[in-house]
Coordinates of C-alpha atoms and ligand atoms in Angstrom, one line a residue:
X1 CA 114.6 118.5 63.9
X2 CA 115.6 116.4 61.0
X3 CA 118.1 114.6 62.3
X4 CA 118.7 112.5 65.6
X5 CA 122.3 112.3 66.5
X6 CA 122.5 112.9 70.6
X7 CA 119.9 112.5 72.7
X8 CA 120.8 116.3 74.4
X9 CA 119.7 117.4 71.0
X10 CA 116.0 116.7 72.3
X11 CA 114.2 118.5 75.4
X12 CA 112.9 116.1 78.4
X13 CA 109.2 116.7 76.9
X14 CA 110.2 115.5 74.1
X15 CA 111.8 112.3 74.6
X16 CA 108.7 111.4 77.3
X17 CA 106.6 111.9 74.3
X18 CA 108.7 109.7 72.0
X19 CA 108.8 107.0 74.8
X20 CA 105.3 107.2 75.2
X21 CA 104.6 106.8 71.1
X22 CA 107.6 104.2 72.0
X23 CA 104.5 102.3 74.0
X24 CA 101.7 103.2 71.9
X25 CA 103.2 101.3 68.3
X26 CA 105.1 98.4 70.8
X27 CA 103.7 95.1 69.3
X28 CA 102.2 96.0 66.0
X29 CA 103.3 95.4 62.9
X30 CA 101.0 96.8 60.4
X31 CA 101.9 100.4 60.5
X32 CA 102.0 102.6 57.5
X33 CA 104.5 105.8 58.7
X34 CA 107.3 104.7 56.2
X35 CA 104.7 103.4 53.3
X36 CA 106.5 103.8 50.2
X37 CA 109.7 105.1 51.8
X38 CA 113.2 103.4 52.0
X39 CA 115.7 103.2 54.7
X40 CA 119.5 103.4 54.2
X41 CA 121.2 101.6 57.2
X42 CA 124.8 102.4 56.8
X43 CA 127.1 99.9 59.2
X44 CA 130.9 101.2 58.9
X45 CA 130.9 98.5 62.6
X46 CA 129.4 95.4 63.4
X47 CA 125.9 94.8 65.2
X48 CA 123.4 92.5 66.2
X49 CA 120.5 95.0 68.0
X50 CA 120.4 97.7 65.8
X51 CA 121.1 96.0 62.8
X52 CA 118.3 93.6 63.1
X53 CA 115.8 96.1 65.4
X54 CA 116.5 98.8 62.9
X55 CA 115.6 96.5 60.1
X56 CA 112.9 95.2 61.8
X57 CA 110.9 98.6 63.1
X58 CA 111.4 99.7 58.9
X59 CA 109.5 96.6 58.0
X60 CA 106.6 97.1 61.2
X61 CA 106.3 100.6 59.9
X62 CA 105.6 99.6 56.0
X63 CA 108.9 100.3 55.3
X64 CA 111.6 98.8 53.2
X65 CA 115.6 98.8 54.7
X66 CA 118.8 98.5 52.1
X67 CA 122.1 97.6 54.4
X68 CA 125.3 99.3 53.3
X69 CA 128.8 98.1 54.6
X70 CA 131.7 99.7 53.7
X71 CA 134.4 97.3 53.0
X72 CA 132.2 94.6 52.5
X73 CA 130.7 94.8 49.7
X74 CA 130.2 98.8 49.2
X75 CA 133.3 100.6 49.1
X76 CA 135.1 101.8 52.0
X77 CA 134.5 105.4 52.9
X78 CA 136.6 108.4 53.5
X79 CA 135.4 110.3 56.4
X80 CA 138.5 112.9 56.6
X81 CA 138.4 115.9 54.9
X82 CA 141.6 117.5 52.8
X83 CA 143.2 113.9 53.1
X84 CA 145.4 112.7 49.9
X85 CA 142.9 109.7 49.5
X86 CA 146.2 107.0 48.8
X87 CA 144.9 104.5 51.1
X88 CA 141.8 101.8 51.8
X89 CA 138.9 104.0 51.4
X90 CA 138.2 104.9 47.7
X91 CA 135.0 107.2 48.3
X92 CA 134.5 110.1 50.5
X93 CA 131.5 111.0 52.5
X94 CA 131.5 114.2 50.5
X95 CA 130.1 112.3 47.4
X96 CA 128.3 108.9 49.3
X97 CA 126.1 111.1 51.0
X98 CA 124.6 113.2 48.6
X99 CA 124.6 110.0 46.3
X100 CA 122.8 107.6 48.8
X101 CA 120.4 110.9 49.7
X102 CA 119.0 110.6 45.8
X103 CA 118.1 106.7 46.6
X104 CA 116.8 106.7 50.1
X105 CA 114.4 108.6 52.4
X106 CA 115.7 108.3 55.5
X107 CA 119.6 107.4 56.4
X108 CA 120.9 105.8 59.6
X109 CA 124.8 105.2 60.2
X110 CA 126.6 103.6 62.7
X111 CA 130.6 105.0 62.5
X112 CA 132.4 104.1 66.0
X113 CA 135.3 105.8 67.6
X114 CA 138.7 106.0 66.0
X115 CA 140.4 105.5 69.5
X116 CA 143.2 108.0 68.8
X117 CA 142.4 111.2 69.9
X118 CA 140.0 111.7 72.7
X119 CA 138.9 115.5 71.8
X120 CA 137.9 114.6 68.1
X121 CA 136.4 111.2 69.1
X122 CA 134.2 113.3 71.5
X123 CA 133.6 115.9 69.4
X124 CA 131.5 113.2 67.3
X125 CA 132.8 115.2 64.1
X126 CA 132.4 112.0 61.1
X127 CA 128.5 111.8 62.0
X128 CA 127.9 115.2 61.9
X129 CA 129.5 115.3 58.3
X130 CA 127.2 112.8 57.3
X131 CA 124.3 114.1 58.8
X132 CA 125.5 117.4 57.1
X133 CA 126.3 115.9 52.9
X134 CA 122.8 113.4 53.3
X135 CA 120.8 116.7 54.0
X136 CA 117.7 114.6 54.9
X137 CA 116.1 112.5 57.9
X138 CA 118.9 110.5 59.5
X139 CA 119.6 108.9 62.7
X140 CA 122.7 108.4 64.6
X141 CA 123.4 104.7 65.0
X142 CA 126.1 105.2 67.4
X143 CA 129.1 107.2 66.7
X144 CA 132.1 108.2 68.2
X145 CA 130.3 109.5 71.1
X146 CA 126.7 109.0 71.1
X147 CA 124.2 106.7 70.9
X148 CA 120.9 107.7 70.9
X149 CA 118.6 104.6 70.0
X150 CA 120.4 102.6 72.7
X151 CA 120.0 106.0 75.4
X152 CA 116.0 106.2 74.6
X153 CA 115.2 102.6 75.0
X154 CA 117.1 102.7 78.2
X155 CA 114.7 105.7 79.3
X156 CA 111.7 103.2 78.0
X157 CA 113.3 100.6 80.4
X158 CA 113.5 102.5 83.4
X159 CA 109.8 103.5 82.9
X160 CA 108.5 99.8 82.1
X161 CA 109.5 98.7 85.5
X162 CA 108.1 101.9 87.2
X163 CA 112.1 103.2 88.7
X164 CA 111.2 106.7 89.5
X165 CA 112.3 109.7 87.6
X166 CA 114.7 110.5 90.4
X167 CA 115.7 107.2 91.4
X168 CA 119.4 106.6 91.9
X169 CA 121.3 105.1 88.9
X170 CA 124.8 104.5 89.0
X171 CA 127.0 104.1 85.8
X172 CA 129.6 101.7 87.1
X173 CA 133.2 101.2 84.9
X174 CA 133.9 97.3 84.2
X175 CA 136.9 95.4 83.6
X176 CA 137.3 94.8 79.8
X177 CA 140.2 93.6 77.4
X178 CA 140.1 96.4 75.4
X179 CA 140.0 100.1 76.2
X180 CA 136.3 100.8 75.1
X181 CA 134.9 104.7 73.7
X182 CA 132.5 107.0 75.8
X183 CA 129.7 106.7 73.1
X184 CA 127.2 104.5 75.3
X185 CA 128.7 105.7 79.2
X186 CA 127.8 109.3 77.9
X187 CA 124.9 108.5 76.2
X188 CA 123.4 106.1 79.7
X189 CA 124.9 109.6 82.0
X190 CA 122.9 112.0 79.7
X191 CA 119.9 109.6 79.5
X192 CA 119.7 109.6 83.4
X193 CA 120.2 113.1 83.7
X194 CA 117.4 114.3 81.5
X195 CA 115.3 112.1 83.1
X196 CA 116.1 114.1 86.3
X197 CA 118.1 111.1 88.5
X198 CA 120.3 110.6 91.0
X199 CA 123.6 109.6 89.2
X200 CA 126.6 108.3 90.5
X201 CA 129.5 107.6 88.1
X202 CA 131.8 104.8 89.6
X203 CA 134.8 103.7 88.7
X204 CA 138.7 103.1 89.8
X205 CA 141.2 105.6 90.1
X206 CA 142.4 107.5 86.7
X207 CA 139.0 106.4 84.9
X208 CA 137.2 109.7 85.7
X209 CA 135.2 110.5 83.2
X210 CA 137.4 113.3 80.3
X211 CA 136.1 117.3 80.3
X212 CA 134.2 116.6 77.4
X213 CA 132.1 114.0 78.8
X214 CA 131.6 116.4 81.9
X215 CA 130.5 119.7 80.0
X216 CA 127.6 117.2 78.3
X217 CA 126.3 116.1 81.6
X218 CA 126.3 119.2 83.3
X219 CA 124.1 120.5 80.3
X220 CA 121.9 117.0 80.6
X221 CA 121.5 118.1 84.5
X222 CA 120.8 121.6 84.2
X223 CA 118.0 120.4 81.1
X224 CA 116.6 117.7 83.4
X225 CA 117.5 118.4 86.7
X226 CA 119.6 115.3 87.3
X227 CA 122.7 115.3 89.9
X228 CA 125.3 113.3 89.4
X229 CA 128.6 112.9 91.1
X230 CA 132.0 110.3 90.8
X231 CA 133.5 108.2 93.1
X232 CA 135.8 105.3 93.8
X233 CA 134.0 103.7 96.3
X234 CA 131.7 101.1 95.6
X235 CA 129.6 100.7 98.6
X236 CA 128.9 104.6 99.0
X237 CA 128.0 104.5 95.1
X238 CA 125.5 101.7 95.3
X239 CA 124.0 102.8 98.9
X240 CA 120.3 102.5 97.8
X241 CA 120.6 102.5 94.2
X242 CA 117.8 101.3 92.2
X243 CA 119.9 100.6 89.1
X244 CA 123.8 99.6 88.4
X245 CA 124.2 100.0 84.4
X246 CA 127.7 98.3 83.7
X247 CA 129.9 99.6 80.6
X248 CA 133.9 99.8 80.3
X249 CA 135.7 103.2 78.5
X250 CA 139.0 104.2 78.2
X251 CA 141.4 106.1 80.8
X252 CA 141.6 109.3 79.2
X253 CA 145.1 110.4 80.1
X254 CA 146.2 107.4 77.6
X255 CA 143.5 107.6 75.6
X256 CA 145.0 106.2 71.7
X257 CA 147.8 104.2 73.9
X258 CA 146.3 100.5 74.2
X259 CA 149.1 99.6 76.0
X260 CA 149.3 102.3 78.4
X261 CA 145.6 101.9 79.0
X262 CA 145.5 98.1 79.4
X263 CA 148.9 98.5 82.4
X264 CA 146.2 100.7 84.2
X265 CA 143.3 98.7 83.8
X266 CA 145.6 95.7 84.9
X267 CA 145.0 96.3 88.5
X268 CA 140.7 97.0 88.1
X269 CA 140.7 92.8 86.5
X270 CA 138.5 92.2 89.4
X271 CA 135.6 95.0 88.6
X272 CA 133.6 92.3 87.7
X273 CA 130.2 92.6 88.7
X274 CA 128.9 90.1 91.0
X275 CA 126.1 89.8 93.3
X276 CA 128.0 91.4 96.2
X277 CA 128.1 94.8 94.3
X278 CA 124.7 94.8 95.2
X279 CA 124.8 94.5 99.0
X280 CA 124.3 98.3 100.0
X281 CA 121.7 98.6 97.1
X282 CA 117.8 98.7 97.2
X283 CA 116.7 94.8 97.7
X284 CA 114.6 95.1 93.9
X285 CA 117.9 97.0 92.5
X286 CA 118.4 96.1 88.6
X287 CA 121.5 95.4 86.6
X288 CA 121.6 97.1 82.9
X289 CA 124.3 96.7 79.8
X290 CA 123.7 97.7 76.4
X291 CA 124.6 94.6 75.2
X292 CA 126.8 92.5 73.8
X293 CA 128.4 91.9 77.3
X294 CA 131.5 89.4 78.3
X295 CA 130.0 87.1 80.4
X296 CA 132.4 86.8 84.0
X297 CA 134.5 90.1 82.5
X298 CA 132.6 92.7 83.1
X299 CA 129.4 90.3 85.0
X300 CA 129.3 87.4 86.4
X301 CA 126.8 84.6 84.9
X302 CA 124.4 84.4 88.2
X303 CA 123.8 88.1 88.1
X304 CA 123.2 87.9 84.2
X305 CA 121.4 84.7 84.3
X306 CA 119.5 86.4 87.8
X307 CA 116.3 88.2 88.7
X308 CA 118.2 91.7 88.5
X309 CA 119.1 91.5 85.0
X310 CA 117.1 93.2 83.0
X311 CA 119.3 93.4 79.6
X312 CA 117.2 91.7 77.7
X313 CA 114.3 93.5 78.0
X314 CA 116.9 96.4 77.7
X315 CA 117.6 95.5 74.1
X316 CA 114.2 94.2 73.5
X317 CA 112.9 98.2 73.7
X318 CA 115.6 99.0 71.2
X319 CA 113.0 98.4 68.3
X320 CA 110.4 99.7 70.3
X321 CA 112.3 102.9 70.7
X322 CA 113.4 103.4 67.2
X323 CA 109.9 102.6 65.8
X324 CA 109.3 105.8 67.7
X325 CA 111.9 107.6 66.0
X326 CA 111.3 106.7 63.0
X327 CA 107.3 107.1 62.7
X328 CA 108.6 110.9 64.1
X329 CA 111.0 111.8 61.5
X330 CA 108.3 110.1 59.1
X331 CA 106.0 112.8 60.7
X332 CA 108.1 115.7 59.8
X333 CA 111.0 115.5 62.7
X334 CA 111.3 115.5 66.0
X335 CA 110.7 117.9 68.6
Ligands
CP1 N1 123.8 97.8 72.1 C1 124.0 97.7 70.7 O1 124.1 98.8 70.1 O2 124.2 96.5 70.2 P1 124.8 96.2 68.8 O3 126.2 96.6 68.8 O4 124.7 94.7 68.7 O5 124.0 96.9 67.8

């Protein structure tokens, strides 16, 4: 496999293996995978990890990065096709891709949800295109509805502090300002599942996880032999958990309606987590976010400034995890 867009794309073997080369190039810095090669990092969204991690691993790898960002400073891309091209964007994928394959050896783009329509958002279709016109090794940077980098250095993070394959891990929804996409809550559920755990989604009324998001994890659980389950109730969902990973995501029934989705979300303004979430859990129980996280939104400061959160560690394996990935595709894919 050339290309790296969802970690479901990769068996369980296969991303142990990858977490275990993960550990094996962690800390040094004079590798030679990517000698001679160049990395296209193509940012259509902002970042601060997986800009900077991505850029970094290149250079620990012997490696040399170029950052592309449409709209500032590269032209703004077209990602639809048959569209009468009369608006912002002034280049389509169709010819960027091929054009940016002739330049680099190895492409990663990050290209977010549109937040309109919940079945084409899931069905990740712009990243695929691109995987598709580069034609070469590439790696999903998060998309509409995956993100693979952040889902494997997760995995590394659950191993580092020894959580058992089938601990219990529960993906808790969290208060936010804005309604948020399912790239990183699928991505943490699939993660979890693969990795053969005890998952329970938990989250208020009307924020159950869409169809789409379901069919993946029932695939992740059959694959790994995870379980998983949702619930409202808090206390039954962290009753001996050894991990509560935090994210926010949109109600689906108003999914592309802001205001809608913000009237529902009105009465959730205290799904904040706080030490007290953590009452029925295991006494060692960890707190995870992907990061960047609101700070007394979606967590309060004493459990992020606590002995339970482990988020930066969390983001620390990002560049531990993409090395990986990138000394693989370097190696002739992954398996
Ligand atoms: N978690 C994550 O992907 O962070 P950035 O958006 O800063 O890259």
């Amino acid at each position: 496999m050339t290309a790296l867009l969802d970690l479901l794309d990769l068996s369980p073997d296969a991303i142990r293996q990858l977490v275990s080369l993960a550990r094996e190039l962690e800390g040094r810095k004079d590798l030679t995978h990517l000698k001679d090669q160049v990395v296209g990092l193509l940012f259509m969204n902002p970042s601060l990890r997986t800009l900077v991690s991505m850029q970094t691993a290149v250079a620990h790898l012997g490696g040399t990065s170029v950052v592309i960002q449409p709209g500032q400073g590269s032209w703004k891309l077209e990602l639809r096709d048959g569209v009468v091209m009369d608006g912002d964007a002034v280049e389509h994928i169709r010819e960027a891709m091929p054009v940016l394959a002739q330049y680099v050896d190895l492409l990663g783009v990050r290209c977010f949800a549109e937040g309109k329509n919940l079945a084409d958002d899931l069905a990740d279709q712009p990243i695929r295109a691109m995987a598709e016109h580069f034609g070469g090794p590439f790696v999903n940077l998060e998309s509409a509805a995956s993100h693979p980098c952040q889902a494997l250095a997760d995995w590394k993070t659950l191993d580092d502090l020894g959580i058992p394959a089938i601990g219990k891990f529960v993906l808790s929804w969290a208060y936010h300002p804005k309604p948020l996409p399912f790239a990183v809550p699928q991505s943490a559920l699939t993660m979890a599942l693969l990795r053969g755990m005890e998952v329970t989604v938990l989250r208020p009324p009307g924020f159950d996880l869409p169809g789409g998001v379901i069919s993946q994890a029932v695939a992740a659980a059959a694959k790994g032999g995870g379980t998983f389950h949702e619930t409202a109730d808090r206390s039954d969902a962290l009753e001996g958990a050894h991990v509560l990973y935090a994210k926010s995501w949109a109600k689906p029934d108003v999914y592309g309606d802001p205001e809608a989705d913000r009237i529902a979300r009105e009465p959730y303004r205290d799904w904040t987590v706080d030490e007290s979430w953590f009452a029925p859990a295991r006494p060692e129980a960890k707190f995870m976010h992907c990061l960047p996280v609101r700070r007394n939104i979606k967590v309060t400061d004493a459990v992020l400034d606590g002995p339970r959160s482990i988020v930066v560690p969390q983001a620390g394996n990002r560049l531990h995890a993409q090395k990986a990935i990138l000394a693989a595709l370097s190696e002739g894919g992954l398996r």
